[in-house]
Coordinates of C-alpha atoms in Angstrom, one line a residue:
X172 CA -19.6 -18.0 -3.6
X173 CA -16.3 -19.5 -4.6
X174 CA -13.0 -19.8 -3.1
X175 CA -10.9 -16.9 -2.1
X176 CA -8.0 -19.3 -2.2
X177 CA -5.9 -17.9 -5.2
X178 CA -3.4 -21.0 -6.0
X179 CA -0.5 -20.2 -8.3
X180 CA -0.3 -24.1 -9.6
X181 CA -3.4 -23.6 -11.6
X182 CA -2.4 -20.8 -13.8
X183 CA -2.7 -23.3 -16.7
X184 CA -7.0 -23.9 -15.7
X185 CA -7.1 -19.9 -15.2
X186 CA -5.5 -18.9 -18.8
X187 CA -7.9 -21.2 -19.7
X188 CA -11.2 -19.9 -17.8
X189 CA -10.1 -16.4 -19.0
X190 CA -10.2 -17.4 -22.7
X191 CA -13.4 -19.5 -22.8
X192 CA -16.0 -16.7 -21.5
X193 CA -17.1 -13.3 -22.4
X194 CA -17.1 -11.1 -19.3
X195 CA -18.9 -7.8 -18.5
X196 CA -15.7 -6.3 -17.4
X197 CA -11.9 -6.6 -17.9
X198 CA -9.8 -4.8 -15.4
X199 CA -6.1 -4.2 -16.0
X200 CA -4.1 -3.6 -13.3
X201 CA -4.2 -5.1 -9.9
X202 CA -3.1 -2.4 -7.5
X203 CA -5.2 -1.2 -4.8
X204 CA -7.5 0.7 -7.8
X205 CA -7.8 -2.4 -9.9
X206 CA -8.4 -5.2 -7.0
X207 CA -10.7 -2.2 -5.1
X208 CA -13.0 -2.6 -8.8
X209 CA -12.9 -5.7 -9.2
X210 CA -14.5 -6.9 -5.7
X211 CA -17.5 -4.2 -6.2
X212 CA -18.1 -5.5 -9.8
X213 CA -18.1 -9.1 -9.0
X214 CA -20.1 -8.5 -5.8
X215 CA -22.7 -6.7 -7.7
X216 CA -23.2 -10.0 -10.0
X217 CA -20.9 -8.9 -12.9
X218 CA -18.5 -11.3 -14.7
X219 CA -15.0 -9.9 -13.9
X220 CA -11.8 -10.9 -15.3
X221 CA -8.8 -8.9 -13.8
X222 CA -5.1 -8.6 -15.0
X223 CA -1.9 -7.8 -13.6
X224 CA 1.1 -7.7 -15.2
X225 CA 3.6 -8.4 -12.4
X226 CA 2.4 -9.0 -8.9
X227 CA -0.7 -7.7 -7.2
X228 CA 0.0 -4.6 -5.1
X229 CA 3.9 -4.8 -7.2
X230 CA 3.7 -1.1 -8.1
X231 CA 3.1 1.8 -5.7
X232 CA 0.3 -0.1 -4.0
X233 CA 3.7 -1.6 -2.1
X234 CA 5.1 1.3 -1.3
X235 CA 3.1 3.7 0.1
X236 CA 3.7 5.5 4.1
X237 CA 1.1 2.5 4.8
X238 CA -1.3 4.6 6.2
X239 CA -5.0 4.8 6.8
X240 CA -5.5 8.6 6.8
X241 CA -7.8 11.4 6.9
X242 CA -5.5 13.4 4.8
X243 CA -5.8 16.3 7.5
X244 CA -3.2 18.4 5.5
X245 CA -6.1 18.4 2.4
X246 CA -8.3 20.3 4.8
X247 CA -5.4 23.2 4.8
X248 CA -6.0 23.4 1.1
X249 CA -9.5 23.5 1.3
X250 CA -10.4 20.5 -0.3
X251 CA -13.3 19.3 2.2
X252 CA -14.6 16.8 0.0
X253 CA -11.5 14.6 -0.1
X254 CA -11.2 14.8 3.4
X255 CA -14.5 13.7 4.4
X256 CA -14.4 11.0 2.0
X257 CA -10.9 9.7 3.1
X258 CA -12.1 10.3 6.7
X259 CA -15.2 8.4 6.8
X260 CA -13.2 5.5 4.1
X261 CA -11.1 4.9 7.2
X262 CA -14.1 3.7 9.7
X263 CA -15.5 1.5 7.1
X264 CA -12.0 -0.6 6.8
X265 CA -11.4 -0.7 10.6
X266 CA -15.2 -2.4 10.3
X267 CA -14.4 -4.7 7.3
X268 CA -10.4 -5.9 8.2
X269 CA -9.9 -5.0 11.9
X270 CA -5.9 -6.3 11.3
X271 CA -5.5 -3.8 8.4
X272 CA -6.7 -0.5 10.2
X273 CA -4.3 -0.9 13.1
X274 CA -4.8 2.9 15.5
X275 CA -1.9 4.3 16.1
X276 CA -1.4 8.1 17.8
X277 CA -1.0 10.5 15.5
X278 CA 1.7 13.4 17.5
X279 CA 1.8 17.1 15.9
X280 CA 4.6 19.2 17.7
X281 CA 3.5 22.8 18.4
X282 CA 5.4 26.0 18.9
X283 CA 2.6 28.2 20.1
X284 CA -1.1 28.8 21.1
X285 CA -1.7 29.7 18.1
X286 CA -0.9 26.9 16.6
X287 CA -2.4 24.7 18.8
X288 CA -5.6 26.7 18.0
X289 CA -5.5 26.3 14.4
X290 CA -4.7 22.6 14.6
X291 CA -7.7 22.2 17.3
X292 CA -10.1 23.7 14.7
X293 CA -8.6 22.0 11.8
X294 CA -9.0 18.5 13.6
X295 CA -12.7 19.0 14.7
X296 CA -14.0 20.1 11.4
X297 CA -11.7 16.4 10.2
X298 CA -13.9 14.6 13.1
X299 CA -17.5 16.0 12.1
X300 CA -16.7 15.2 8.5
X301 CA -15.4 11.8 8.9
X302 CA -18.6 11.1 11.6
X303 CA -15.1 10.0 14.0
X304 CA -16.5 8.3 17.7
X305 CA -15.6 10.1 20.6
X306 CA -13.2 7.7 21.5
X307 CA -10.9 8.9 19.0
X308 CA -11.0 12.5 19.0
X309 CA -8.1 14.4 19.7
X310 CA -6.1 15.6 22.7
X311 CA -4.2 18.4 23.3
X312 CA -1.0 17.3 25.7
X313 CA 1.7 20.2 26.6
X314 CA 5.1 20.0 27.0
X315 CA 5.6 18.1 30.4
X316 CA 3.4 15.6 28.5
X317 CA 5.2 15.4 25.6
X318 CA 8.2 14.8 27.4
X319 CA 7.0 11.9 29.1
X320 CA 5.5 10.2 26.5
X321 CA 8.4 11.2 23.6
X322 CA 11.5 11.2 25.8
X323 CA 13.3 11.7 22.2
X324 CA 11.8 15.0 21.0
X325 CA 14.1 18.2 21.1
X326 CA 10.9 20.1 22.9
X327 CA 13.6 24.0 23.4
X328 CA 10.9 25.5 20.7
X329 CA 7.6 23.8 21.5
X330 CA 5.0 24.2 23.7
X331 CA 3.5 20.8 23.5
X332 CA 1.3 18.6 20.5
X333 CA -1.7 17.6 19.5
X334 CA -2.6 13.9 19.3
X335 CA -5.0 11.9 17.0
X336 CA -5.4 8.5 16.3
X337 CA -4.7 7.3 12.3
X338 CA -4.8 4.2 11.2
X339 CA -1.6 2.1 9.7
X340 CA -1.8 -0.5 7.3
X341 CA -0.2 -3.5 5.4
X342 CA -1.1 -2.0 1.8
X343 CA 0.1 -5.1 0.1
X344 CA -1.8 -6.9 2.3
X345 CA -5.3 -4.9 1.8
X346 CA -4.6 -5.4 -1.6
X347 CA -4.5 -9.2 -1.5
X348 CA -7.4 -9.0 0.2
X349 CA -9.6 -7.1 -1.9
X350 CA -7.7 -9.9 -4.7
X351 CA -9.0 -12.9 -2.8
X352 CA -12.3 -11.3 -1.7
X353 CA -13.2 -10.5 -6.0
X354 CA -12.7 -14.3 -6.4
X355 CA -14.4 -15.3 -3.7
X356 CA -17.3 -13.0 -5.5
X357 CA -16.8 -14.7 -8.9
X358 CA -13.8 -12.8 -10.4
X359 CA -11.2 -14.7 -12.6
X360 CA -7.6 -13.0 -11.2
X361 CA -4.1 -14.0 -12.4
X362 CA -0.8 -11.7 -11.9
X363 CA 2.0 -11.8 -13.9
X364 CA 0.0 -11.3 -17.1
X365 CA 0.2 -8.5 -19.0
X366 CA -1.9 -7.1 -21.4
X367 CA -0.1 -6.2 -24.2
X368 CA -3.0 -5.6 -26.6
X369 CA -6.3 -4.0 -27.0
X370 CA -8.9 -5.7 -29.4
X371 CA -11.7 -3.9 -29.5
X372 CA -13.7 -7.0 -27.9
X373 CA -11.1 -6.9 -24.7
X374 CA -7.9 -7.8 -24.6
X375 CA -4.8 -10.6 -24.9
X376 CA -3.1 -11.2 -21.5
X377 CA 0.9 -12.5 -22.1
X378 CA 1.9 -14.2 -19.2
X379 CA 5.5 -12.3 -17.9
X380 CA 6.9 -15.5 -16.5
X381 CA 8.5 -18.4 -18.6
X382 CA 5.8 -20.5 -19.0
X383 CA 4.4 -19.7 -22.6
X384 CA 0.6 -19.1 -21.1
X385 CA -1.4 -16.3 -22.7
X386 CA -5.4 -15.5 -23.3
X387 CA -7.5 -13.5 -25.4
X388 CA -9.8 -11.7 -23.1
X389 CA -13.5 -10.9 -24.7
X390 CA -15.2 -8.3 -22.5
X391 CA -18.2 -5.9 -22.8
X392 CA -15.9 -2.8 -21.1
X393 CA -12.3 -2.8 -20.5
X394 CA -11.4 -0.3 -17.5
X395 CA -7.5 0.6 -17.1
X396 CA -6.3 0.9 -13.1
X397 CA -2.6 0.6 -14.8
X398 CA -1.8 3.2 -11.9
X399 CA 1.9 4.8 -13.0
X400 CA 1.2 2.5 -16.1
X401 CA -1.9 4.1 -16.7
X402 CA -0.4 6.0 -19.7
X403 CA 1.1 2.8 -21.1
X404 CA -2.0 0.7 -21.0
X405 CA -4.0 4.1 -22.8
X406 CA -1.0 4.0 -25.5
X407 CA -2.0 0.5 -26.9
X408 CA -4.7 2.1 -28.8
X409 CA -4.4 4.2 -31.7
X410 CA -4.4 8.0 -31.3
X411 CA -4.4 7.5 -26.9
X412 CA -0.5 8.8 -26.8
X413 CA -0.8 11.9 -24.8
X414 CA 0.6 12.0 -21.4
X415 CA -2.1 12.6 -19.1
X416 CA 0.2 11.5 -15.5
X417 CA 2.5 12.9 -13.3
X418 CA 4.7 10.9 -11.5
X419 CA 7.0 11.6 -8.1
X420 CA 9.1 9.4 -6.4
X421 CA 8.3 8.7 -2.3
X422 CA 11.5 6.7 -0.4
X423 CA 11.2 5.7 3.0
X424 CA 14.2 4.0 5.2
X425 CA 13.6 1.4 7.8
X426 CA 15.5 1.4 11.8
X427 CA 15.9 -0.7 14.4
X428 CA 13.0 0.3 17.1
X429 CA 15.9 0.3 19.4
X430 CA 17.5 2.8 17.7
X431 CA 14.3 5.0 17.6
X432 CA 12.1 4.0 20.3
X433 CA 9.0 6.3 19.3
X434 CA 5.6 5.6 20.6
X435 CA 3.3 7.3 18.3
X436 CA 3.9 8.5 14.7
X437 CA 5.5 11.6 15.1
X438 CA 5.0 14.1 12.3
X439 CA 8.2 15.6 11.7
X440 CA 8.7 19.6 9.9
X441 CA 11.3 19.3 7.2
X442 CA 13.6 21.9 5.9
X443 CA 11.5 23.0 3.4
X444 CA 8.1 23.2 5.6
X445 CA 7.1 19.4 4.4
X446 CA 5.7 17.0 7.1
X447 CA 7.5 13.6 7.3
X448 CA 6.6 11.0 9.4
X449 CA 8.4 7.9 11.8
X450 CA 6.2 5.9 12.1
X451 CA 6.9 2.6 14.9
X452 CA 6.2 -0.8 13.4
X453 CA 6.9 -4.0 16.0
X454 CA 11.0 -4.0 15.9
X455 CA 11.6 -1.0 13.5
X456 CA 10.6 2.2 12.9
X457 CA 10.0 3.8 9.5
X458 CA 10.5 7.5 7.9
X459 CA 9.3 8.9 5.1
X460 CA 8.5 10.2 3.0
X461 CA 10.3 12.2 -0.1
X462 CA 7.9 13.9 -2.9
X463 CA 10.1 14.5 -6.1
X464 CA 8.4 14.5 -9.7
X465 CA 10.4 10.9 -11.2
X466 CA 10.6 10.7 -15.1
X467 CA 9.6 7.1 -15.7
X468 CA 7.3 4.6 -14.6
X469 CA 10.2 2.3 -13.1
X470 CA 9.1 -0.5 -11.7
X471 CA 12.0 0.1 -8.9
X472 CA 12.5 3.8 -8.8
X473 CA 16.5 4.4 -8.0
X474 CA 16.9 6.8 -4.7
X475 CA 19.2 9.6 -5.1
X476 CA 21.3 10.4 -1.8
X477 CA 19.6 13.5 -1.6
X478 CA 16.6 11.7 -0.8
X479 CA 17.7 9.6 1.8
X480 CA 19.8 12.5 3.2
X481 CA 16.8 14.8 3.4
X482 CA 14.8 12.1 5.7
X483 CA 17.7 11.7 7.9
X484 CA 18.7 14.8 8.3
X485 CA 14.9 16.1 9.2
X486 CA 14.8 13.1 11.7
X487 CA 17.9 13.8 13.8
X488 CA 17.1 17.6 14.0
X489 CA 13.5 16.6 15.6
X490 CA 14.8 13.7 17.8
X491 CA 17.8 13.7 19.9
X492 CA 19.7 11.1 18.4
X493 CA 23.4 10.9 17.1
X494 CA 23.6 10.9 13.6
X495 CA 22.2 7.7 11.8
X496 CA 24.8 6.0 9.9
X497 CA 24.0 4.1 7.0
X498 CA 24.9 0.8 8.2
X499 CA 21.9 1.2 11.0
X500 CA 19.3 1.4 8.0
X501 CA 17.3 -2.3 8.0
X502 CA 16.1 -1.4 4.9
X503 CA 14.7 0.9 2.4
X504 CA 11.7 1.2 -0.4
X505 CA 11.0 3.8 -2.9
X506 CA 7.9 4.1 -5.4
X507 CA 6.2 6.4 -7.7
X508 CA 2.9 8.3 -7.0
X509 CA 0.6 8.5 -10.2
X510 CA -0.5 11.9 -10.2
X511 CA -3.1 13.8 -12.4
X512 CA -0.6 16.1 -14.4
X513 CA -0.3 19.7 -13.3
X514 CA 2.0 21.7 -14.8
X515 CA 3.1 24.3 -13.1
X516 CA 2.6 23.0 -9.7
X517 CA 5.3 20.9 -7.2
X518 CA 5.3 17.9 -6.7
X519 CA 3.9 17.8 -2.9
X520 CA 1.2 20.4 -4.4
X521 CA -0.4 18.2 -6.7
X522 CA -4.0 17.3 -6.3
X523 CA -5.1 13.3 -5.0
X524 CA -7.7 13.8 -6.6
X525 CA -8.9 10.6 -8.5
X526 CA -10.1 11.1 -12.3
X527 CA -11.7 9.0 -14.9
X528 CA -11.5 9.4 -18.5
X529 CA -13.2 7.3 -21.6
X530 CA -11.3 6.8 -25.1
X531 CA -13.5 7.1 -28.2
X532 CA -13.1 3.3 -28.4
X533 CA -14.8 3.4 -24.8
X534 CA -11.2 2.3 -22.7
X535 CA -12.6 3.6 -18.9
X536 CA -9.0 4.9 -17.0
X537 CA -9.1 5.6 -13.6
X538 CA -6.0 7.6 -12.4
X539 CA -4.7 9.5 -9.3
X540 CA -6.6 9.0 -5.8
X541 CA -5.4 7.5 -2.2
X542 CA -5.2 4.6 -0.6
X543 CA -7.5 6.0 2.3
X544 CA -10.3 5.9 -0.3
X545 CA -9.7 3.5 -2.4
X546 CA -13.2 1.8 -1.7
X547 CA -15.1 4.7 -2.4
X548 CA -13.5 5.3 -5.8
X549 CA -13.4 1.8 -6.9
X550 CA -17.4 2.3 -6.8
X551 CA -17.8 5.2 -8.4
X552 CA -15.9 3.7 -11.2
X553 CA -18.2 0.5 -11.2
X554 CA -21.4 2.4 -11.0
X555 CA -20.1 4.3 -14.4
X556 CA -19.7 0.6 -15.9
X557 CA -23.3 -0.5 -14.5
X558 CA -24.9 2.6 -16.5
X559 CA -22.3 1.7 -19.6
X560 CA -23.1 -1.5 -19.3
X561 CA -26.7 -1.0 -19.4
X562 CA -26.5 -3.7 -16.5
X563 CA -28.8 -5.1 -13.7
X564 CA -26.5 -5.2 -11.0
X565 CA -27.0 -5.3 -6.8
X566 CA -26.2 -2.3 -4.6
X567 CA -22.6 -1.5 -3.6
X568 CA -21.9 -4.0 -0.5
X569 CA -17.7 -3.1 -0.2
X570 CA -18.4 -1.3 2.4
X571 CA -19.8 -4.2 4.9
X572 CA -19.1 -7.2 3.8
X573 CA -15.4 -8.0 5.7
X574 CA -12.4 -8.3 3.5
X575 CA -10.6 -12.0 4.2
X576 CA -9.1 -12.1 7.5
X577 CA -11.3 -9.6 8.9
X578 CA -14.5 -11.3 10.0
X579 CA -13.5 -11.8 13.4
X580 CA -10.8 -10.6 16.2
X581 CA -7.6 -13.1 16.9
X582 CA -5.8 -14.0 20.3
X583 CA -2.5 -15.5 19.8
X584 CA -1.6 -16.3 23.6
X585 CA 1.5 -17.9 24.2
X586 CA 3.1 -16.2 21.1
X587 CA 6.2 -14.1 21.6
X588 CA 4.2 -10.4 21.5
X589 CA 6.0 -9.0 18.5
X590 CA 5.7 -12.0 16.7
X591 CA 2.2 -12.5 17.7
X592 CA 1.4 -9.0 16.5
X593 CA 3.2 -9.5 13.3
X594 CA 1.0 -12.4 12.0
X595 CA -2.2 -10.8 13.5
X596 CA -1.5 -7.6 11.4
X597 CA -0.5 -10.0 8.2
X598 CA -3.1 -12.7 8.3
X599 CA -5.9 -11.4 10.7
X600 CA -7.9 -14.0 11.6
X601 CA -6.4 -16.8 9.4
X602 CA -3.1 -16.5 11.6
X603 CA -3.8 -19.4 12.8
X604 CA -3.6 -21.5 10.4
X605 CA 0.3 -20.3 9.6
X606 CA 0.6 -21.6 13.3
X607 CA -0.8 -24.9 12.6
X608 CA 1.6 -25.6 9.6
X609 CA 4.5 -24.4 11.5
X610 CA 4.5 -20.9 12.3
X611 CA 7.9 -20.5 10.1
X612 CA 9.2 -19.0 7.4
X613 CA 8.5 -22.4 5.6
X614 CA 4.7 -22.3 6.4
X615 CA 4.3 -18.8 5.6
X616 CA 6.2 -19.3 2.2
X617 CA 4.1 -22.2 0.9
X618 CA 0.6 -20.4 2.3
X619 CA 1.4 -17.8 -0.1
X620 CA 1.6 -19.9 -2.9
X621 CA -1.1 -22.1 -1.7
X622 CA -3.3 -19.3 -0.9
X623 CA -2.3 -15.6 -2.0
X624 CA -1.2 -16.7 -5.5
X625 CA 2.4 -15.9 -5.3
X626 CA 4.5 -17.3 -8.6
X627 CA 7.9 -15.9 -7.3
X628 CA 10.3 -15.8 -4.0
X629 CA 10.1 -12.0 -4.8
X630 CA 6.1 -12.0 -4.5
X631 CA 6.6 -13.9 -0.9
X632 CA 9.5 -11.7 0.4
X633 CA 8.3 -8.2 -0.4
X634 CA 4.6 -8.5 -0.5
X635 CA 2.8 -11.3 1.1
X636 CA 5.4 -10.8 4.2
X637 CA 6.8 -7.3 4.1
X638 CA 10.2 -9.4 5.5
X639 CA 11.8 -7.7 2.9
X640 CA 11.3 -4.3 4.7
X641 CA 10.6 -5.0 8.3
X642 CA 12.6 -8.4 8.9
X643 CA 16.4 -8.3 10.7
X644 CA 18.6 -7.2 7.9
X645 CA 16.1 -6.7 5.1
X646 CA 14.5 -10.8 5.6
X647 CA 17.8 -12.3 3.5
X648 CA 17.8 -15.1 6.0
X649 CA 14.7 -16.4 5.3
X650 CA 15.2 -15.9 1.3
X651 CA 16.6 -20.3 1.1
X652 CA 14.0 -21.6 3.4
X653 CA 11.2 -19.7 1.7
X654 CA 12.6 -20.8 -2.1
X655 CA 13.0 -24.2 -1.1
X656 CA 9.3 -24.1 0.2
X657 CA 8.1 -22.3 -2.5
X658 CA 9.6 -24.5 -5.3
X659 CA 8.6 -28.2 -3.7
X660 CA 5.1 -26.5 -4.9
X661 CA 5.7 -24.9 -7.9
X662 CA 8.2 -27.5 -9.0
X663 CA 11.1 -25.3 -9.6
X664 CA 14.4 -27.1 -10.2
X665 CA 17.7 -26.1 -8.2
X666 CA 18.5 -23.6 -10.8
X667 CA 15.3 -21.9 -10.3
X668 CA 15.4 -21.9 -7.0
X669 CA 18.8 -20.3 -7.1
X670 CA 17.8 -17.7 -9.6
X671 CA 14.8 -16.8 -7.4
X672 CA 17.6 -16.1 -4.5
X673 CA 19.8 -14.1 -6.4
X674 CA 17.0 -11.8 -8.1
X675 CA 15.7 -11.1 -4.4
X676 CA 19.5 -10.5 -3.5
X677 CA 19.9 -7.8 -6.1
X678 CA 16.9 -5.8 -5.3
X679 CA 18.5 -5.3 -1.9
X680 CA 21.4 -4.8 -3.1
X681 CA 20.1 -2.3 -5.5
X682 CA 18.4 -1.0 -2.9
X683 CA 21.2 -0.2 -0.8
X684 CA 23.5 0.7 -3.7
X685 CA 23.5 4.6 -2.2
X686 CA 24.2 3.5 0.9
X687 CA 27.7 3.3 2.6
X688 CA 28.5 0.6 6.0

């Protein structure tokens, strides 16, 4: 086995391990798709080289609802196999990264009986199908309940709700982790390289920061997991220009907990008969989330006000709250969704299905899916390169084998408790070891280079701490002491490290450009 510690100072010795060998496989994108591939193909003894062209989990693997889910609302549209598979996906991650599949109550308002009845049967075909213990089947709670345990909710047209447990996530972080665990397996990973050609024997990587690295990639298969890029990566080879994805646009805005003190993740009815969630994380709460077809793969996809409008306004008329102001929103993210294209259908209608299509050249892309079932995809796509590869490969062993930080569970006494459960839902069971170096911003910040392969403040900030969404005004105060960290390591001068402020700096305030105080 080899390390899972990915080190962003030897970027130089990668480059160079990717250009000396011939792999059986080349993946390009590392998103939750691409690093989901590349830990079932280097665990099944393939040689694995994997690409990213900005950070791991950059793209919409960063911005989902960060959720776990069953995908109960698929069961409404009768698609029972997507369902069982997302449903049973989730028991399998609670199994293999404990800190990534945190339960959390799941709260459906109801109006009537009738209702209640439909959502009853609804969520015990969702329990036989995902196999779900008794433990966490659903309740049914009515309205003196309801008040007690959601003092907030305007209950004058319910009756009560039905609860079930779900399971929220750090996506960024389940990401990382499928990242580290494929080089722990054998896999040669590096971000911020993007592959800007297609050879016919593989590929050449161009490194997108300034430091002049680059590889020729030679690999049996090349599979593209671009995700919203998908279409982009397919277009680098002659005669692949058709536009085969869909994209929509998902916000969600970021409170003080204080300011909504939920208990469970409350799905909220929208204007237009959509389901929205808040969703309570430590100090904040979250809401989200919009569904808008986006023209444009943008790496950050600009808000409109009618987005952030639409969430507020669905959030006050469920909870009684005065009116949100702007200046109370912590923070805010928004992403794009890479659908299958359907024309003719909304945005919210579109299928999650996953689908896989080979170029005459024999390009493998892999498009659409959830997060939920990211596993479960990632090896259907590797079994189709085992039989295209003609290879002798071991069984599929994602779905045991724990992801880093998962083998074990974590006390943190003596740790302020949302702090504590903070770094328990971040690290899992290496938390300690932030403890030991300091347990600050500092110690986090040079981890992530040391350890998760982070080659930018950006790549700290957003993704390997989520401060940049759930940190006291959007984590800004720990953007010096996590550059000055970060660039003792990486040798940045105090330009750099400047630079490295400001760019963070914009993308909040870019962010936040809709947004009055």
């Amino acid at each position: 086995m080899s390390s899972t510690q990915l080190d962003a100072r030897t970027r130089r010795q990668v480059f160079a391990e990717l250009e000396s060998r011939t792999f059986d496989l080349a993946v390009i994108g590392g998103g939750i798709t691409g690093a989901g591939i590349a830990r079932d193909a280097a665990m099944r003894g393939l040689s694995v080289a994997l690409v990213e062209a900005r950070d791991y989990a950059s793209g919409t693997s960063s911005r989902s609802s960060k959720m776990i889910h069953g995908g109960l609302r698929y069961l409404a549209q009768g698609d029972i196999a997507l369902v069982k598979e997302a449903a049973s996906e989730r028991q399998i991650l609670r199994r293999i990264a404990p800190h990534l599949a945190r339960l959390s109550p799941f709260l459906i308002p109801t109006t009537n009986m009738a209702m209640t009845a439909k959502l009853r049967t609804g969520l015990w075909t969702f329990e036989k199908l995902g196999d779900v213990p008794e433990a966490d089947k659903h309740e049914v709670i009515g309205l003196a309940e309801l008040r007690r345990r959601e003092p907030l909710m305007r209950t004058d047209r319910l009756n009560g709700a039905v609860l079930y447990p779900e399971f929220l996530t750090d996506d960024a972080r389940l990401v990382l982790a499928n990242i580290r665990s494929a080089q722990g397996a054998g896999a040669v990973v590096v971000n911020h390289a993007a592959a800007s050609e297609l050879t016919g024997d593989g590929l050449v990587a161009t490194s997108t920061l300034d430091d002049g690295l680059g590889a020729r990639i030679k690999a049996k298969l090349v599979v593209n997991a671009a995700g919203a890029w998908v279409d982009t990566v397919r277009g680098l080879e002659a005669g692949e220009g058709d536009v085969r994805m869909s994209l929509s646009r998902g916000i969600h805005l970021v409170l003080p907990r204080e300011r909504l003190p939920i208990n469970a993740t409350i799905i909220i009815r929208a204007p237009d008969k959509r389901s929205i969630f808040a969703v309570p994380r430590g100090a904040f709460t979250y809401i989200g989330t919009t569904d808008v077809f986006h023209d444009g793969a943008d790496y950050w996809p600009a808000p409109t006000r009618g987005d952030i409008d639409y969430l507020l306004r669905a959030t006050e008329a469920a909870l009684r709250i005065d009116p949100i102001r702007d200046g109370e929103i912590v923070s805010l993210w928004s992403g794009v969704r890479p659908l299958i294209a359907q024309p003719g259908k909304k945005a919210n209608e579109v299928s999650r299905k996953d689908e896989i299509w080979t170029s005459p050249s024999g390009l493998v892309s892999i498009a659409g899916g959830k997060l939920s079932a990211y596993r479960a995809m990632a090896e259907r796509v590797v079994d189709l390169v085992v039989e295209r590869l003609g290879a002798i490969a071991l069984p599929c062993s994602t779905a045991d084998a724990p992801l880093p930080g998962g083998s074990r569970t974590l006390r943190l006494d003596g740790l302020d408790p949302l702090a504590a459960e903070r770094l328990a839902g971040l690290y899992g069971d290496e938390a300690n070891e932030i403890i030991i170096a300091g347990g600050d911003v500092a110690a986090e910040a040079a981890r992530a280079v040391t350890h998760e392969g982070a080659a930018t403040l950006e790549d700290y900030w957003v993704r390997r701490s989520a401060r940049a969404w759930f940190d006291e005004d959007a984590g800004l105060a720990a953007l010096v002491p996590a550059a000055e960290a970060m660039g003792a390591l990486l040798g940045w001068d105090d330009a750099m490290t400047a630079a490295q402020i400001a760019h963070c700096h914009r993308i909040n305030d870019e962010n936040r450009r809709l947004l009055g105080e």
